[in-house]
CSV table of N, CA, C and O in Angstrom, one decimal:
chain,number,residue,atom,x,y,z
A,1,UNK,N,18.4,3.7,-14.7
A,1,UNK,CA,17.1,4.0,-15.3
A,1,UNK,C,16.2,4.6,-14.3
A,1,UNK,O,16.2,4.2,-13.1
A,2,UNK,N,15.4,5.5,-14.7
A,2,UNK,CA,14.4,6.3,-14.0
A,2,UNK,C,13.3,6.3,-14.8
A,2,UNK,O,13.2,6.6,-16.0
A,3,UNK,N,11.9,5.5,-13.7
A,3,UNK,CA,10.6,5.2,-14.2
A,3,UNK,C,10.0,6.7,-14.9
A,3,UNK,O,9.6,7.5,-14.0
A,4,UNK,N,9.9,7.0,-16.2
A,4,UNK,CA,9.9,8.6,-16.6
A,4,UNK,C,8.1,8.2,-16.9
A,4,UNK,O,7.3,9.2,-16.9
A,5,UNK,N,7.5,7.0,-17.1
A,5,UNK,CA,6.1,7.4,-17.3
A,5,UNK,C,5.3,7.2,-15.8
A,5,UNK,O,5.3,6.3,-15.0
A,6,UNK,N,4.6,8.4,-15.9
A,6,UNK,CA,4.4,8.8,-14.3
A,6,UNK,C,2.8,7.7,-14.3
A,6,UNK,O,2.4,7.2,-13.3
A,7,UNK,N,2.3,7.6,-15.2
A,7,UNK,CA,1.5,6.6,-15.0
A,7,UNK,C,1.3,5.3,-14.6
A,7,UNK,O,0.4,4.6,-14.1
A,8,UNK,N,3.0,5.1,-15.1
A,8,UNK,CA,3.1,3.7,-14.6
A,8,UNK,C,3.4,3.4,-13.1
A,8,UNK,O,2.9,2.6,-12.4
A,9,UNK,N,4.7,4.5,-12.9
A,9,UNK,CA,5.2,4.9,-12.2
A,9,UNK,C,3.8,4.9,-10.6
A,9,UNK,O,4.0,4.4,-9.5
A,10,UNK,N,2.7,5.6,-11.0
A,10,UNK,CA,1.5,5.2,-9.8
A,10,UNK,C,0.9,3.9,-9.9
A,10,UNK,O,0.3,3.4,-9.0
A,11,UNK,N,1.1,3.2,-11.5
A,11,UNK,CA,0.3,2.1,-11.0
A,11,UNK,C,1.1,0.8,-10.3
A,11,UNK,O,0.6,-0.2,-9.7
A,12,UNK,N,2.4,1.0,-10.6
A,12,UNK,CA,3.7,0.3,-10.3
A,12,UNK,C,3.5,0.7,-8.1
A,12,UNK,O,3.3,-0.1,-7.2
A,13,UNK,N,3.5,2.0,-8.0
A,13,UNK,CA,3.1,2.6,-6.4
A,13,UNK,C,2.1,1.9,-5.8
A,13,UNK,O,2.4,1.5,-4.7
A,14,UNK,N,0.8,1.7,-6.3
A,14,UNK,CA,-0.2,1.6,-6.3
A,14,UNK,C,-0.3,-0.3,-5.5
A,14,UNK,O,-0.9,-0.7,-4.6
A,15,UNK,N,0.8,-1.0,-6.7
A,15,UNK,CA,0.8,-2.6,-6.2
A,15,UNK,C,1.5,-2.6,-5.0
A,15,UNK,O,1.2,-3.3,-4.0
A,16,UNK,N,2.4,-1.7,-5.2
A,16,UNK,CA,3.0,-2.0,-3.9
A,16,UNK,C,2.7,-1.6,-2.4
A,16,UNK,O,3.4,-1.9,-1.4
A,17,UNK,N,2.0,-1.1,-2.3
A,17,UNK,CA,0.6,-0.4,-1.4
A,17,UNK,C,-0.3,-1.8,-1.3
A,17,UNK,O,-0.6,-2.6,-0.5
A,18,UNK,N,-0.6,-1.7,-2.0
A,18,UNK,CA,-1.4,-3.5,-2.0
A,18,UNK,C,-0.8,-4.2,-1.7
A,18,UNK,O,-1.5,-4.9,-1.0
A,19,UNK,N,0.8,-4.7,-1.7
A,19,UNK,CA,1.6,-5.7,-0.9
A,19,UNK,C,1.8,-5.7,0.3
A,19,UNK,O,1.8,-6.7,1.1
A,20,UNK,N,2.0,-4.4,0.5
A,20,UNK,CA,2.0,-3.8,1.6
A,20,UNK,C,1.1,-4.5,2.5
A,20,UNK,O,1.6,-5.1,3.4
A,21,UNK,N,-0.2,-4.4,2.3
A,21,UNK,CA,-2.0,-4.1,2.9
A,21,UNK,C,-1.7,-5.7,3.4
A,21,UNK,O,-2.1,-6.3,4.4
A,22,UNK,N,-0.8,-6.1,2.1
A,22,UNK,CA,-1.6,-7.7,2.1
A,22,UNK,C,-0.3,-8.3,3.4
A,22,UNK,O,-0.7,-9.0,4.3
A,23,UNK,N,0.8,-8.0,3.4
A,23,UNK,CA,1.8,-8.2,4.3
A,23,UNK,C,1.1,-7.9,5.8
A,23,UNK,O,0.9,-8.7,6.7
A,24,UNK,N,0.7,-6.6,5.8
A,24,UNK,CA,0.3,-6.6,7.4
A,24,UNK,C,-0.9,-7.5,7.7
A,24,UNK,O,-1.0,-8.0,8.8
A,25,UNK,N,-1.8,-7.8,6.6
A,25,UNK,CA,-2.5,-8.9,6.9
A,25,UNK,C,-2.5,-10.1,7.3
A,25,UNK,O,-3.4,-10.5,8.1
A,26,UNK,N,-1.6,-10.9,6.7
A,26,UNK,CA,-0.6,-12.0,7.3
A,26,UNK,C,0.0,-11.6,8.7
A,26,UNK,O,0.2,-12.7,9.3
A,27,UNK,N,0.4,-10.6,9.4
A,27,UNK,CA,0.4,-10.5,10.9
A,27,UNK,C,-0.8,-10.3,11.4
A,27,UNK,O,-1.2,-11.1,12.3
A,28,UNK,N,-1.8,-9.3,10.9
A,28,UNK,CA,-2.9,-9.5,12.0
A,28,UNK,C,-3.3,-11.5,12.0
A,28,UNK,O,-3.7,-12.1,12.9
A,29,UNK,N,-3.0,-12.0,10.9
A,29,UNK,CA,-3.8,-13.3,10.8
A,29,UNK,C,-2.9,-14.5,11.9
A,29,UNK,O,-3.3,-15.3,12.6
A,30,UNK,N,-1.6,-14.0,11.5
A,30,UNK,CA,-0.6,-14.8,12.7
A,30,UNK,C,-1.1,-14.1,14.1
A,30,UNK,O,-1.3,-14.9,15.0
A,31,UNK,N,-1.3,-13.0,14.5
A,31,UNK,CA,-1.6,-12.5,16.0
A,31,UNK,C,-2.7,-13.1,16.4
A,31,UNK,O,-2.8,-13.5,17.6
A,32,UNK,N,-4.1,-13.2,15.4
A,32,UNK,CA,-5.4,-13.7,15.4
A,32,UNK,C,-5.5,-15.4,15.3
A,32,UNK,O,-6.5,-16.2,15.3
A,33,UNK,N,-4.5,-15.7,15.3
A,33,UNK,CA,-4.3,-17.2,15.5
A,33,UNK,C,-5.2,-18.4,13.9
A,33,UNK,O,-5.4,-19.6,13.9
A,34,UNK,N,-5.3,-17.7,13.2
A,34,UNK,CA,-6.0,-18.3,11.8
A,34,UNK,C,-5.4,-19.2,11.1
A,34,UNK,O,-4.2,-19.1,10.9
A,35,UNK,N,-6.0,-20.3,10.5
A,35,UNK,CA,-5.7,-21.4,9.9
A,35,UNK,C,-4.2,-21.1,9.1
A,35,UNK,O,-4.1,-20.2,8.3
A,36,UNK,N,-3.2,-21.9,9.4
A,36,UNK,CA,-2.6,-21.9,8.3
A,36,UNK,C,-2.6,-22.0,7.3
A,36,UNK,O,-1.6,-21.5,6.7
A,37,UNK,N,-3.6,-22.8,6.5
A,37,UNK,CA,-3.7,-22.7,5.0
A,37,UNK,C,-4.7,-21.6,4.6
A,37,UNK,O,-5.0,-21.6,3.4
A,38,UNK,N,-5.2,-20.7,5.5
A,38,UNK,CA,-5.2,-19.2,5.2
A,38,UNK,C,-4.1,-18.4,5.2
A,38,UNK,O,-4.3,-17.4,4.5
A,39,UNK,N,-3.2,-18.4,5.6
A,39,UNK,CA,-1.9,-17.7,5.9
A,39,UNK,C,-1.4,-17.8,5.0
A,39,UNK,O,-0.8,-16.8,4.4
A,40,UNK,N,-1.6,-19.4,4.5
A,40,UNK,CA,-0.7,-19.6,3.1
A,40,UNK,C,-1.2,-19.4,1.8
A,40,UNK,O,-0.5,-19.0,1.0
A,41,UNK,N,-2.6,-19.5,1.5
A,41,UNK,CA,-2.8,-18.7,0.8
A,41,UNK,C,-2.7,-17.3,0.4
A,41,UNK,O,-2.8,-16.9,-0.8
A,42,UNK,N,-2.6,-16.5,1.5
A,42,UNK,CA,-2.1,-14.8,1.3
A,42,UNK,C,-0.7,-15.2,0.8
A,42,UNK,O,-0.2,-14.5,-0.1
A,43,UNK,N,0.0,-16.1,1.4
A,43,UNK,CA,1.7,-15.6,1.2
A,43,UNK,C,1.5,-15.9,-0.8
A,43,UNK,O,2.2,-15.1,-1.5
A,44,UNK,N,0.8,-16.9,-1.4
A,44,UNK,CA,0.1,-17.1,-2.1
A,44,UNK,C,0.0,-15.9,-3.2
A,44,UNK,O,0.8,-15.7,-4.2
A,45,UNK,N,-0.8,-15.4,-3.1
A,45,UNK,CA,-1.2,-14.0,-3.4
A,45,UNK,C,0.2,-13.3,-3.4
A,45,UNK,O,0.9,-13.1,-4.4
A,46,UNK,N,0.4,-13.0,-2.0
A,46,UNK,CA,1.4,-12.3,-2.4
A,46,UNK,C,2.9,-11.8,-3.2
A,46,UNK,O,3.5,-10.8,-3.5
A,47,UNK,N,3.2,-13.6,-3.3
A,47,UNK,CA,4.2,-14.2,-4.2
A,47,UNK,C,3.7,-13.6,-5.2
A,47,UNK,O,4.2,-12.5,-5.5
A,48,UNK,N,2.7,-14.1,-6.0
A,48,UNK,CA,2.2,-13.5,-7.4
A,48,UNK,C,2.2,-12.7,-7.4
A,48,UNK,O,2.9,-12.5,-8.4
A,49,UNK,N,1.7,-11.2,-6.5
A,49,UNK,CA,1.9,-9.7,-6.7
A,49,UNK,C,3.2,-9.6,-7.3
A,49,UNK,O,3.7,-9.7,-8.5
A,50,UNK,N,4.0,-9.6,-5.7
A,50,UNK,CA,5.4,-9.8,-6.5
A,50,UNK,C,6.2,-9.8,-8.0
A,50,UNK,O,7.0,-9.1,-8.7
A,51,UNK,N,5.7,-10.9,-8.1
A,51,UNK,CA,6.3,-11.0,-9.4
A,51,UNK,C,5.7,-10.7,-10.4
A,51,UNK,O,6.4,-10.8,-11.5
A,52,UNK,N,4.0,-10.3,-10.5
A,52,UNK,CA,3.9,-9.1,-11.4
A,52,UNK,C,4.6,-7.9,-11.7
A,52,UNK,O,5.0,-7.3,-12.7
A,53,UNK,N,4.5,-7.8,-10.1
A,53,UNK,CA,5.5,-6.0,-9.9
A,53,UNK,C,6.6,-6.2,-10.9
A,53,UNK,O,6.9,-5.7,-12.0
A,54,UNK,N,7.1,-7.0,-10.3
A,54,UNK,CA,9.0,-7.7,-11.2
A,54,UNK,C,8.7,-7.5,-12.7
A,54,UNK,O,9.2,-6.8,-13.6
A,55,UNK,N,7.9,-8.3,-12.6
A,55,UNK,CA,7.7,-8.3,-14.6
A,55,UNK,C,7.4,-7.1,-15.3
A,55,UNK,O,7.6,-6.7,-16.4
A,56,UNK,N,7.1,-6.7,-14.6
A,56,UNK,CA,6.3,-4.7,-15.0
A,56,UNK,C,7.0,-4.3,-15.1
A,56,UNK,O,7.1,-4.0,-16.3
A,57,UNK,N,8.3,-3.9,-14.2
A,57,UNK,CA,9.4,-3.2,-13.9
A,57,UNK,C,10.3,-3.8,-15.0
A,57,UNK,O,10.8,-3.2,-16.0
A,58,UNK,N,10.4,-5.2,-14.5
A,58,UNK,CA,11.5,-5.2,-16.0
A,58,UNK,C,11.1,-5.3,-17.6
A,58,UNK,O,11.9,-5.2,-18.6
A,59,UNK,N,10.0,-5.6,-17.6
A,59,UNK,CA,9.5,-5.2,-19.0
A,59,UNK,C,9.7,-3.7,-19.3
A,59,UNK,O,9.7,-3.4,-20.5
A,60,UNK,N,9.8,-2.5,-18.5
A,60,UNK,CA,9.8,-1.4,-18.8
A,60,UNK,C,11.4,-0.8,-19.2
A,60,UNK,O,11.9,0.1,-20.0
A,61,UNK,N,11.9,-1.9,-18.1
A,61,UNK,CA,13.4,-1.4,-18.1
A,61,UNK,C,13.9,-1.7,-19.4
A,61,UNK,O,14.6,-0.9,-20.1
A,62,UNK,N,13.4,-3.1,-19.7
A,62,UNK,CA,14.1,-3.8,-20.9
A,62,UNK,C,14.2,-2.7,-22.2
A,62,UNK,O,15.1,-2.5,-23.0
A,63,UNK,N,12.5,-2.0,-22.2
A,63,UNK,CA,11.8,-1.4,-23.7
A,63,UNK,C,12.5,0.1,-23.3
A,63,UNK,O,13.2,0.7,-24.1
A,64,UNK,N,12.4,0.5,-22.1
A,64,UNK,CA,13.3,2.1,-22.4
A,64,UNK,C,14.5,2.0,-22.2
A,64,UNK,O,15.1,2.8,-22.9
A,65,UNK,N,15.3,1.5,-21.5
A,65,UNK,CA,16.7,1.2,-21.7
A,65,UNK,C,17.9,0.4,-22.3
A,65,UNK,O,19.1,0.7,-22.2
A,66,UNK,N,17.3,-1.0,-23.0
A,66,UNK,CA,18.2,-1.8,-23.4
A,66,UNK,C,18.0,-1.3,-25.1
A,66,UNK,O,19.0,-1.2,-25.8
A,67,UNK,N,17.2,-1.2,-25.4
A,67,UNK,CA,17.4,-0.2,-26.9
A,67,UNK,C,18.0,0.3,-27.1
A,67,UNK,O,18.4,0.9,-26.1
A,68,UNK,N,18.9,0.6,-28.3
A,68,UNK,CA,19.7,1.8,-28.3
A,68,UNK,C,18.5,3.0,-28.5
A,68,UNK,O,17.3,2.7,-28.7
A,69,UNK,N,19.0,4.3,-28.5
A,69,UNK,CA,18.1,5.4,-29.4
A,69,UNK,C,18.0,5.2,-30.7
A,69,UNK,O,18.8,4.7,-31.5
A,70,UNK,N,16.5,5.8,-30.9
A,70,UNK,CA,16.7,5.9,-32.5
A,70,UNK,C,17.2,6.4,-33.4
A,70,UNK,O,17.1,6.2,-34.6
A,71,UNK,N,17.9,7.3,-32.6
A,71,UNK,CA,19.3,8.2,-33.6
A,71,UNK,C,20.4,8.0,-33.6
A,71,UNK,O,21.3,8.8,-33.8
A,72,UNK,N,20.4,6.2,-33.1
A,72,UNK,CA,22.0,6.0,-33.2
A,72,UNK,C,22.4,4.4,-33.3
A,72,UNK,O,22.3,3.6,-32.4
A,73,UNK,N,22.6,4.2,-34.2
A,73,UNK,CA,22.7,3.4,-34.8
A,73,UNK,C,23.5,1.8,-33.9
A,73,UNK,O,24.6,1.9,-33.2
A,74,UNK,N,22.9,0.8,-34.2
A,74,UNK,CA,23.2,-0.6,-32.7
A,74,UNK,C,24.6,-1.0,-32.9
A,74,UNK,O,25.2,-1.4,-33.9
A,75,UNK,N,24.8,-0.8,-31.3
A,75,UNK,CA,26.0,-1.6,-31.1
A,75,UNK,C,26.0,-2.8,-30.7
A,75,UNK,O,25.7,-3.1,-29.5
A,76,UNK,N,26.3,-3.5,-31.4
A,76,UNK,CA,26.5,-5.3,-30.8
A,76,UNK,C,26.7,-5.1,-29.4
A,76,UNK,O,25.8,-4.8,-28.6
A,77,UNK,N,28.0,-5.2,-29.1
A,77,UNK,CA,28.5,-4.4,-27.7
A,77,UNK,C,27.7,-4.6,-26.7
A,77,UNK,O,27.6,-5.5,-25.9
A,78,UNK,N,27.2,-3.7,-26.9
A,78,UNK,CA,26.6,-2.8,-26.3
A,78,UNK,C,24.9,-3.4,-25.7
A,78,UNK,O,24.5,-3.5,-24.5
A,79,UNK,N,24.3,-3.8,-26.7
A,79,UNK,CA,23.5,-4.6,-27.2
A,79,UNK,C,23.6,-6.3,-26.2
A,79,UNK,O,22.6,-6.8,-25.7
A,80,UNK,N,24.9,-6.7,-26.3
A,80,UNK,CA,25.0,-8.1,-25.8
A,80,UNK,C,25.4,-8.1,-24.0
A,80,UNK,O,25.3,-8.9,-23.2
A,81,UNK,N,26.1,-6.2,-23.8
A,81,UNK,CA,25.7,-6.1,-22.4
A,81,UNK,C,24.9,-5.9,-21.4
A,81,UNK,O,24.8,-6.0,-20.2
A,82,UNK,N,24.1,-5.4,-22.8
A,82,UNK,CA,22.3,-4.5,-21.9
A,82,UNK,C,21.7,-6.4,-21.6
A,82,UNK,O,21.3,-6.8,-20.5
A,83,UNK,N,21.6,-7.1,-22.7
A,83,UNK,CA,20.9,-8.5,-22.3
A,83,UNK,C,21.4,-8.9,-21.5
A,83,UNK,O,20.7,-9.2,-20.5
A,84,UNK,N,23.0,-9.3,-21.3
A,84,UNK,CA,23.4,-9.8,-19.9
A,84,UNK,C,22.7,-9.1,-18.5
A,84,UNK,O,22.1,-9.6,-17.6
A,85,UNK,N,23.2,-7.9,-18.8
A,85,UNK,CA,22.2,-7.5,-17.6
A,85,UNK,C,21.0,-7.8,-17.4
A,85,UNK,O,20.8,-8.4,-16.4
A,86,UNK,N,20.2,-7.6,-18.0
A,86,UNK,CA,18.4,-7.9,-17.8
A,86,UNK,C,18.7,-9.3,-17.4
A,86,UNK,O,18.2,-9.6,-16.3
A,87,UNK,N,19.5,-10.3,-18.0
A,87,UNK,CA,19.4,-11.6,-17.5
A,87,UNK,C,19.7,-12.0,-16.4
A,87,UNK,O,19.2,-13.0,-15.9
A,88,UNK,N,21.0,-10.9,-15.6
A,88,UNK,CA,21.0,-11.3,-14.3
A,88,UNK,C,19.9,-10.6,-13.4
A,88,UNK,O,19.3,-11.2,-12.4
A,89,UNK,N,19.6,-9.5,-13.9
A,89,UNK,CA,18.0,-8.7,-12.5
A,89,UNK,C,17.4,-9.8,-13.0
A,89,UNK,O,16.7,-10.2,-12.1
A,90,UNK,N,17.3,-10.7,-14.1
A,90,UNK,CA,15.4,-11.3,-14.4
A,90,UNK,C,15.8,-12.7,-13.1
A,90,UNK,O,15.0,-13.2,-12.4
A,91,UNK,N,17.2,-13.1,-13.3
A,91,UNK,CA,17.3,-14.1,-12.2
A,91,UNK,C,17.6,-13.7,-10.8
A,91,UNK,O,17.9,-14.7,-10.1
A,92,UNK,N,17.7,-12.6,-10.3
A,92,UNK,CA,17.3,-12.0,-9.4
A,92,UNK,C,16.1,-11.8,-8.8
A,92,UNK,O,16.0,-11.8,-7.5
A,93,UNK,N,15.1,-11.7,-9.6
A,93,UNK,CA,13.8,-11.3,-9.5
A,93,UNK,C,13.0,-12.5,-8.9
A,93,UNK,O,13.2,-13.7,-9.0
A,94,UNK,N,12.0,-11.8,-8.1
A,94,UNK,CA,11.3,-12.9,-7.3
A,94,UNK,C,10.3,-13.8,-8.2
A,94,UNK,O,9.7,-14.7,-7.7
């Protein structure tokens, strides 16, 4: 699967530029010597980003690729392989 809506596709870029921001911040805060239950609150934060991101990504994956097309009619099959998969990335996922 390839992210084809470019909208999402920046706003999906966009969080992770924010993870990013928030990761190097947790080093300046370990270099600067700051409370640990500041620390832990960012890691906090950043757990949750995470798994927004996760959920975005695979809610997208699930709606444009576990579908069949609409010009072709469902294969059980087919259908019961695309779920196994999503179920292993979703237990994968942070």
């Amino acid at each position: 699967m390839k992210l084809e809506d470019s909208e999402l596709q920046d706003k999906l870029a966009q969080r992770l530029r924010r993870i990013e921001g928030q990761v190097r911040g947790i080093e300046a805060m370990l270099e600067s010597g700051r409370e640990c239950r500041e620390i832990i609150q960012q890691l906090a934060a950043i757990q949750s980003a995470l798994h927004s991101f996760s959920r975005t990504l695979l809610e997208e994956y699930a709606v444009t690729c576990l579908l069949p097309p609409e010009d072709q009619p469902a294969d059980r099959k087919a259908q019961e392989r695309n779920l196994r998969e999503l179920i292993e990335l979703i237990n994968k996922a942070p």
